[in-house]
Amino acid sequence: MNQNTLRQLLESVAQGQTSIQQAQDDLIHLAVEDIDYAHIDHHRSLRKGFPEVIYGEGKTVEQILGIMEKMVGQEQVVLITRIDGEKAQIITRRFDLAQYDKDARMVIYQQKPLQKTGRGIIGVISAGTSDIPVAKEACLTADAMGNKVNSVFDVGVAGIHRLFAHKDLLEEATVLIVAAGMEGALPSVVAGLVNCPVIAVPTSVGYGVSLGGMTALFGMLNSCASNVAVVNIDNGFGAGYLASSINQC
Amino acid sequence: MNQNTLRQLLESVAQGQTSIQQAQDDLIHLAVEDIDYAHIDHHRSLRKGFPEVIYGEGKTVEQILGIMEKMVGQEQVVLITRIDGEKAQIITRRFDLAQYDKDARMVIYQQKPLQKTGRGIIGVISAGTSDIPVAKEACLTADAMGNKVNSVFDVGVAGIHRLFAHKDLLEEATVLIVAAGMEGALPSVVAGLVNCPVIAVPTSVGYGVSLGGMTALFGMLNSCASNVAVVNIDNGFGAGYLASSINQC
Amino acid sequence: MNQNTLRQLLESVAQGQTSIQQAQDDLIHLAVEDIDYAHIDHHRSLRKGFPEVIYGEGKTVEQILGIMEKMVGQEQVVLITRIDGEKAQIITRRFDLAQYDKDARMVIYQQKPLQKTGRGIIGVISAGTSDIPVAKEACLTADAMGNKVNSVFDVGVAGIHRLFAHKDLLEEATVLIVAAGMEGALPSVVAGLVNCPVIAVPTSVGYGVSLGGMTALFGMLNSCASNVAVVNIDNGFGAGYLASSINQC
Amino acid sequence: MNQNTLRQLLESVAQGQTSIQQAQDDLIHLAVEDIDYAHIDHHRSLRKGFPEVIYGEGKTVEQILGIMEKMVGQEQVVLITRIDGEKAQIITRRFDLAQYDKDARMVIYQQKPLQKTGRGIIGVISAGTSDIPVAKEACLTADAMGNKVNSVFDVGVAGIHRLFAHKDLLEEATVLIVAAGMEGALPSVVAGLVNCPVIAVPTSVGYGVSLGGMTALFGMLNSCASNVAVVNIDNGFGAGYLASSINQC
Amino acid sequence: MNQNTLRQLLESVAQGQTSIQQAQDDLIHLAVEDIDYAHIDHHRSLRKGFPEVIYGEGKTVEQILGIMEKMVGQEQVVLITRIDGEKAQIITRRFDLAQYDKDARMVIYQQKPLQKTGRGIIGVISAGTSDIPVAKEACLTADAMGNKVNSVFDVGVAGIHRLFAHKDLLEEATVLIVAAGMEGALPSVVAGLVNCPVIAVPTSVGYGVSLGGMTALFGMLNSCASNVAVVNIDNGFGAGYLASSINQC
Amino acid sequence: MNQNTLRQLLESVAQGQTSIQQAQDDLIHLAVEDIDYAHIDHHRSLRKGFPEVIYGEGKTVEQILGIMEKMVGQEQVVLITRIDGEKAQIITRRFDLAQYDKDARMVIYQQKPLQKTGRGIIGVISAGTSDIPVAKEACLTADAMGNKVNSVFDVGVAGIHRLFAHKDLLEEATVLIVAAGMEGALPSVVAGLVNCPVIAVPTSVGYGVSLGGMTALFGMLNSCASNVAVVNIDNGFGAGYLASSINQC
Amino acid sequence: MNQNTLRQLLESVAQGQTSIQQAQDDLIHLAVEDIDYAHIDHHRSLRKGFPEVIYGEGKTVEQILGIMEKMVGQEQVVLITRIDGEKAQIITRRFDLAQYDKDARMVIYQQKPLQKTGRGIIGVISAGTSDIPVAKEACLTADAMGNKVNSVFDVGVAGIHRLFAHKDLLEEATVLIVAAGMEGALPSVVAGLVNCPVIAVPTSVGYGVSLGGMTALFGMLNSCASNVAVVNIDNGFGAGYLASSINQC
Amino acid sequence: MNQNTLRQLLESVAQGQTSIQQAQDDLIHLAVEDIDYAHIDHHRSLRKGFPEVIYGEGKTVEQILGIMEKMVGQEQVVLITRIDGEKAQIITRRFDLAQYDKDARMVIYQQKPLQKTGRGIIGVISAGTSDIPVAKEACLTADAMGNKVNSVFDVGVAGIHRLFAHKDLLEEATVLIVAAGMEGALPSVVAGLVNCPVIAVPTSVGYGVSLGGMTALFGMLNSCASNVAVVNIDNGFGAGYLASSINQC
């Protein structure tokens, strides 16, 4: 339920077309819909500006379909994250407006894309080619939430001049997302060059003492630049969501 | 060197009062001043909007005094973090405009307070009484950087109704800082209630498997709310700096 | 061997139908039956009120069948935990009274369900949809052990009002089981609202620094609510067993 | 505020001696009292059956005194945990009814001891002499909360016959608390002998890979006995509180 | 090369049947034979009383065959550890005297079994059914090295009376091997009952915070009994080898 | 109570000098003496061949004195480990026969030294000068338990020829104890040269990723030599005790 | 782009055959070529003496082919590391000059082998047979970069005389690479014998507390020999690259 | 014993001034001198080109003095690392040629400084002011071992232009040492700019998840630049020693 749907309901009450009892039931019903294995939080687009997102991992395709059925009637945009190709195919077949991105492992259902809003542009940078899936998850999330997004990939610190060739992107961004694995040094270097907030996303790219992304994570939390915030390992979705929240607040 | 100082220098060049050679030397000199044990980054207030901050831990009082001497001529505000009372006393005696906050363990030197700017208010919340020093470091940093700051302390999840009594603070904030130790659950609960970005600061409050703040840190990085970013354990300064960066970008 | 079987044996001795030597042998024999790869602890239902439970992982189907053959003659209820579908099928084919639950990965053999006993109701709550298998293992265990069980799923802290909609369950329970992954904050919030003991079950749901459930586990052990006890990660069985022990002691 | 105080207030309203407005103000005021550095949760004894407990670590003696001043007017019993002797002395001098236990590092303020209630006896066992402070914190907490408590110390697994000499304590207890450091094996052995719930408290006693109690903690969470729940390392208070909650629910 | 082969060579030299040059070459050759991917240490049975053992993991079947070809001419007994069934089949087909044990994942090649030597009996105990593979690897190793071995399985601490039923084995052993997973408490209990050295073998049996055997390992290293030594997780072979070394020294 | 004391008691019963009731009381009393804060296990010298050892850390000097008072009447030798100089002084003043070793931090009380028994010599080796305290704790323990002990210090792997200069000690020992910190490689090298069991003692000597001895511990557990067993970090006492158990079994 | 290509371009400019504009474009273009998913750093062979190396893991075969197409026109040698056989086959079919090494999991493309340069010989040693793949990756890398390389495998510390049989290799090397898993002790022993720098490569060979190579890594970092530097676990490539850098600097 | 002393001894033998027996005794004696608590490896300057270095931590001042007495007769240079000011004062008073550096916590004893040798210059860089003590330990070690050393401090990645101002140092060095704490990113950036080997030294500077230098260490081991080797946390001495070994090999 977004603000439009709510306003229509209330106007309908004001004009006597919907009884107060009916409206009350609808509102309560919509706030939290219990479908046995999930409590859908329809209230969230009102409270938080964007509907609940479906975390695909550990859910059966039946559970995901059941949750989507309830949501598509209420929401313009529905996101499913961390979903493999096999499950995604079943979902995109059922819902024409849903599309799957293989790299980012996301399904995006849009009645029509949200209008671009927010104060500026969200810039997304990846340190290496292997970090692209995470970076792309951030791009797609921020885009689906109605933000302008620019990106540049594979500009890690071992050849720092590659980054300097993209000064424009650094300067024009309202908020930057930087995805990096291995030693995770890129967010520090980027944040030292800019004024805006930088969201660092550690990735699980690497081996040995990269420790599945822990080393990048800890490095980013220890950044000697102060305009850096960090999200969970490989959490491109969270980075995109947070960047949107910053860009639109 | 802030933007005013720079403009004055350039106007002085334009009016023939300063030779080009002299101006060039000044600019190069100011960019990075090498005083043997430190490279002072005078250029930073231009590049980043706020001067370099002195990290007090592991520096002798002589080193800190030396760095300050160079900075107070160039900057309106100088911050020293993680400095104990003994060293702070020597510094506040030397510089009249410097003040020490015992809780936050900060020295703040201000020629005059920066004008309040930015889009809104930064809200700072602490889960417990023991988390106050970290929360206060965030408050003072954000305040010194020219932001409006509101705060409320000791509203942790074990008595969640205490938080609900402060709905105003939650609703009016452009960005929220939430400091919590132990299980670090408060940022998730707060972020579930609001739309704006939430900066979670894990604190080292707790014992046993609080692991010096690691448990709170990891809990916050795993938040089931998506508008949460995390900084290092006890890093109130970083949270305040980042919130300012969000509020002013 | 339950208390009935024992009483029958002793009465049979008292009435001279069983010789003392025979009874002594039976009792010794039943106490620990050695079948080469397992020492079956028949004495346990006497000593502990419920027979030994078969931990399925790392046992061959032949070993499990062998243990069951010995137990079904002695016990009314036999539980097998952590058993995959393939092995379970072989077992349920052999024993008509055995049933398999796919979610909880348990086989439950019941001659007839135990009568419901205990002082009250055991409430089981899961934070997310993905935590349901663990929650269900707790439900089935507590139910099989003769307790009344109520449950509600997917009411995590990011939308805390979903929990408040189930106040009844919170208030009527003698003991609560709360399963949560990721940051594991739900048990703290629940325990802050109630008076009864809360058994927190961390689940391995999550990624990155959820560390396979360690973060949830540590968060729960650091709960700022004091009526919280914790069991091993994904140990729904243990939570159900302990809740039964609390409800029936 | 306990149930008596509340009943008196409501009766006073019923009899017209207190205005409704006044009563409403009192109730709101008492629910959460904000004294700048702490939100005192006076509502807790109503909601949870026992007032908020003051966690002494990381609080100044001034903060503790301030919180106590507010509480002693409302509550019959106030506990302060993890408080060193120096601070405790100041507090016991100010409040005549407060007493300090050096081993358990607790201050207990009692207008008069609570009447013993609950279904049975709480048994407290320590594995070694060095675990006594933790065990004693559990004893004192459970006692102050109105439970009958029995205890036996230094009966660890390396001389298991010492435990068997205390069968009575094992058999009569409604709930057992077992504190152990090093390898933390005692709770498993105890829980294998009894039917009632066992609360295991790992202690930080040991060296090398005892890892400050982590080894005992993990051992207890892996107990092959199923009627075991675990609390944080050295958390004698939590164990006592939880045992009381089990005994009185 | 065992002591017999050496004596024969030296006698042959003494009787003039082998030239000194030839003997010298043989001895050097035998000491370390380099077959490109392995340096076979033929000298070891002289120096250490038992030939080098082939660690199967990470070696191709061709490498293992190549090493065996060189060894069977020199040694009466050859062991291969940690070898899967597929590779083992190829080896047992090539060498008639080699046999595979599926549980212990070992190949044992014996021209004829070594005569039983040593001061006494090696006792092997497992805590659970799932620990049997590790216990069996210890049994087979100690047996192949010429020791008398007795064993008893599934006598863990949750039903400690099962252990007491095997007092004979405890009392007659010169050295005991105890394999246990989960909390790993059994070696402490056993070692508290006996006088002889106890070799504790942690196993990776368990889940959650059993941490792949780390918890059992750390528990055993912290044993409150002092006659306990520990080997690596799942290292049944090392336990058997060490027990043999103790029994035969 | 040692075997002599027991025999005297029983003979006294046989000769009618002690009543059966009296003997029974004595035996029960001696088996486990409860002095409130400790259960003294007098039975241990019968069961295990050596009396209980007092672990000094975490005990008050009063507790230690109380335990000693009870033990010196029953035992010929009493050991106190991990005791600082201050406490030790009080104890050695009270008991003339007690002596303190500053390096090993042990108090040894001996009515007269035990006769040297066992099959051979225990060799003790330290890798560096800083490992000597741990090595010495092993020497003194093994000596006090009645074994012949030889030692050599500071022969680590970085100058491996220093070890080779002590071949005699390696060859004559029935069991070897090797203490090493940092990378902990010495036990592997030693064990590769000998046939007898090697007890590896990791020490906390080192910095950075020596991790307080964890690196040495893990290295020793991974030894590519198979006749190596490991005890806890800095556990010189345990190594000496275990070596005695091997030498005397 | 190597130094020859650059010189040709500049001479062409000097001779008027290439316009300044064209040269400038070429240089910029070549410095960093952006092919959407990768920024190829053509400048690197000029800056670093060897072209960028393709890290195969986490890249699709299409991405690798795309990067190679761009590089083979510019470089004499191209390396791909950590690439499985399936992808390698597609690549070696497309590029005739590319060859795959199954052990080292590398593809090496060479127009013609680089001339051997550098001050001396790089020696490569492996502790066990299972460490050969890592050692071989080091050999191939150093060889492809134009160094003379000697190697010896399976000479670990459990039979230290095997190492002494290869004194020549130790003495003639300018720099040594030592690969070892398990306890990782070999680099310390080797470095104690030589004067030249030793690059230690921990491998993930082992089980239990080898912790996937962490134990070997930490052991090597704690080496009591001072001429030891360490690279990431299993990083044979990095060791070879660094050795080349030492040999050629 | 250095090469000159050896030559003199041998010439003295050749000229009949020293008997062969005497020379042999001297050589054996000098190789390893056993002074009870330490085996001094006099042979090391011959074998390794530099005498054994005294690791001060964990040694008493008496032990250090004893070792020095033996060394100053044999060596031109003696280093003591990790020694506090109090002990150092006693040593510098006893030996006139010994000097103490407070920052680096080293004592350097030099009969006369070694002549500068080696192929080039060793460059030493520190990321922050707090890293200087570690960087200085590297400088002093490399200098004492006879190398030319240049250094620049406080040029971390948050203001990367500070580094670029020192291009000369980067370009002229034969080998670089880079000390950095916190996220440890500087070595990667430096190594991406140069061709020579880079020795990365993680420092324990930082707080929270800097984990005492572990994060910097792991970051450096994961460097995306390949010419990076790593030494232990805070191991400035090892870095200087290794750099000397590279510069002089």
mmCIF file of N, CA and C in Angstrom, chain E residues 17-44:
data_model
loop_
_atom_site.group_PDB
_atom_site.id
_atom_site.type_symbol
_atom_site.label_atom_id
_atom_site.label_comp_id
_atom_site.label_asym_id
_atom_site.label_seq_id
_atom_site.Cartn_x
_atom_site.Cartn_y
_atom_site.Cartn_z
ATOM 1 N N GLN E 17 80.627 -60.821 1.077
ATOM 2 C CA GLN E 17 79.727 -61.066 -0.060
ATOM 3 C C GLN E 17 79.264 -59.761 -0.704
ATOM 4 N N THR E 18 79.323 -58.690 0.057
ATOM 5 C CA THR E 18 78.967 -57.382 -0.506
ATOM 6 C C THR E 18 80.161 -56.446 -0.325
ATOM 7 N N SER E 19 80.518 -55.756 -1.362
ATOM 8 C CA SER E 19 81.663 -54.837 -1.250
ATOM 9 C C SER E 19 81.264 -53.638 -0.384
ATOM 10 N N ILE E 20 82.279 -53.043 0.210
ATOM 11 C CA ILE E 20 82.006 -51.870 1.049
ATOM 12 C C ILE E 20 81.360 -50.766 0.229
ATOM 13 N N GLN E 21 81.855 -50.568 -0.972
ATOM 14 C CA GLN E 21 81.293 -49.542 -1.847
ATOM 15 C C GLN E 21 79.801 -49.804 -2.096
ATOM 16 N N GLN E 22 79.490 -51.039 -2.393
ATOM 17 C CA GLN E 22 78.103 -51.414 -2.672
ATOM 18 C C GLN E 22 77.212 -51.163 -1.445
ATOM 19 N N ALA E 23 77.697 -51.553 -0.292
ATOM 20 C CA ALA E 23 76.923 -51.372 0.937
ATOM 21 C C ALA E 23 76.677 -49.888 1.195
ATOM 22 N N GLN E 24 77.736 -49.111 0.991
ATOM 23 C CA GLN E 24 77.622 -47.665 1.205
ATOM 24 C C GLN E 24 76.559 -47.078 0.264
ATOM 25 N N ASP E 25 76.616 -47.461 -1.015
ATOM 26 C CA ASP E 25 75.624 -46.987 -1.982
ATOM 27 C C ASP E 25 74.208 -47.383 -1.560
ATOM 28 N N ASP E 26 74.067 -48.637 -1.188
ATOM 29 C CA ASP E 26 72.750 -49.117 -0.762
ATOM 30 C C ASP E 26 72.220 -48.293 0.405
ATOM 31 N N LEU E 27 73.083 -48.096 1.353
ATOM 32 C CA LEU E 27 72.624 -47.384 2.552
ATOM 33 C C LEU E 27 72.217 -45.957 2.213
ATOM 34 N N ILE E 28 73.029 -45.289 1.426
ATOM 35 C CA ILE E 28 72.678 -43.915 1.039
ATOM 36 C C ILE E 28 71.395 -43.926 0.213
ATOM 37 N N HIS E 29 71.346 -44.817 -0.762
ATOM 38 C CA HIS E 29 70.163 -44.913 -1.612
ATOM 39 C C HIS E 29 68.896 -45.132 -0.780
ATOM 40 N N LEU E 30 69.022 -46.023 0.149
ATOM 41 C CA LEU E 30 67.829 -46.377 0.924
ATOM 42 C C LEU E 30 67.394 -45.262 1.859
ATOM 43 N N ALA E 31 68.363 -44.509 2.289
ATOM 44 C CA ALA E 31 68.015 -43.467 3.265
ATOM 45 C C ALA E 31 66.946 -42.535 2.732
ATOM 46 N N VAL E 32 67.157 -42.003 1.552
ATOM 47 C CA VAL E 32 66.154 -41.110 0.967
ATOM 48 C C VAL E 32 66.076 -41.404 -0.520
ATOM 49 N N GLU E 33 64.980 -41.945 -0.949
ATOM 50 C CA GLU E 33 64.815 -42.250 -2.371
ATOM 51 C C GLU E 33 63.945 -41.171 -3.005
ATOM 52 N N ASP E 34 64.491 -40.482 -3.993
ATOM 53 C CA ASP E 34 63.794 -39.350 -4.619
ATOM 54 C C ASP E 34 63.087 -39.831 -5.868
ATOM 55 N N ILE E 35 61.736 -39.848 -5.847
ATOM 56 C CA ILE E 35 61.027 -40.235 -7.071
ATOM 57 C C ILE E 35 60.273 -39.053 -7.648
ATOM 58 N N ASP E 36 60.939 -37.916 -7.705
ATOM 59 C CA ASP E 36 60.466 -36.698 -8.370
ATOM 60 C C ASP E 36 59.412 -35.958 -7.544
ATOM 61 N N TYR E 37 58.282 -36.630 -7.231
ATOM 62 C CA TYR E 37 57.229 -35.954 -6.480
ATOM 63 C C TYR E 37 57.247 -36.339 -5.003
ATOM 64 N N ALA E 38 58.204 -37.227 -4.591
ATOM 65 C CA ALA E 38 58.246 -37.628 -3.182
ATOM 66 C C ALA E 38 59.647 -38.072 -2.808
ATOM 67 N N HIS E 39 60.059 -37.757 -1.599
ATOM 68 C CA HIS E 39 61.302 -38.269 -1.058
ATOM 69 C C HIS E 39 60.952 -39.358 -0.059
ATOM 70 N N ILE E 40 61.110 -40.609 -0.445
ATOM 71 C CA ILE E 40 60.711 -41.670 0.475
ATOM 72 C C ILE E 40 61.806 -41.864 1.512
ATOM 73 N N ASP E 41 61.360 -41.887 2.755
ATOM 74 C CA ASP E 41 62.300 -41.912 3.874
ATOM 75 C C ASP E 41 62.465 -43.358 4.359
ATOM 76 N N HIS E 42 63.211 -44.157 3.570
ATOM 77 C CA HIS E 42 63.357 -45.573 3.920
ATOM 78 C C HIS E 42 64.075 -45.752 5.249
ATOM 79 N N HIS E 43 64.802 -44.750 5.625
ATOM 80 C CA HIS E 43 65.591 -44.807 6.847
ATOM 81 C C HIS E 43 64.709 -44.820 8.087
ATOM 82 N N ARG E 44 63.467 -44.436 7.878
ATOM 83 C CA ARG E 44 62.625 -44.196 9.037
ATOM 84 C C ARG E 44 62.371 -45.434 9.903
#
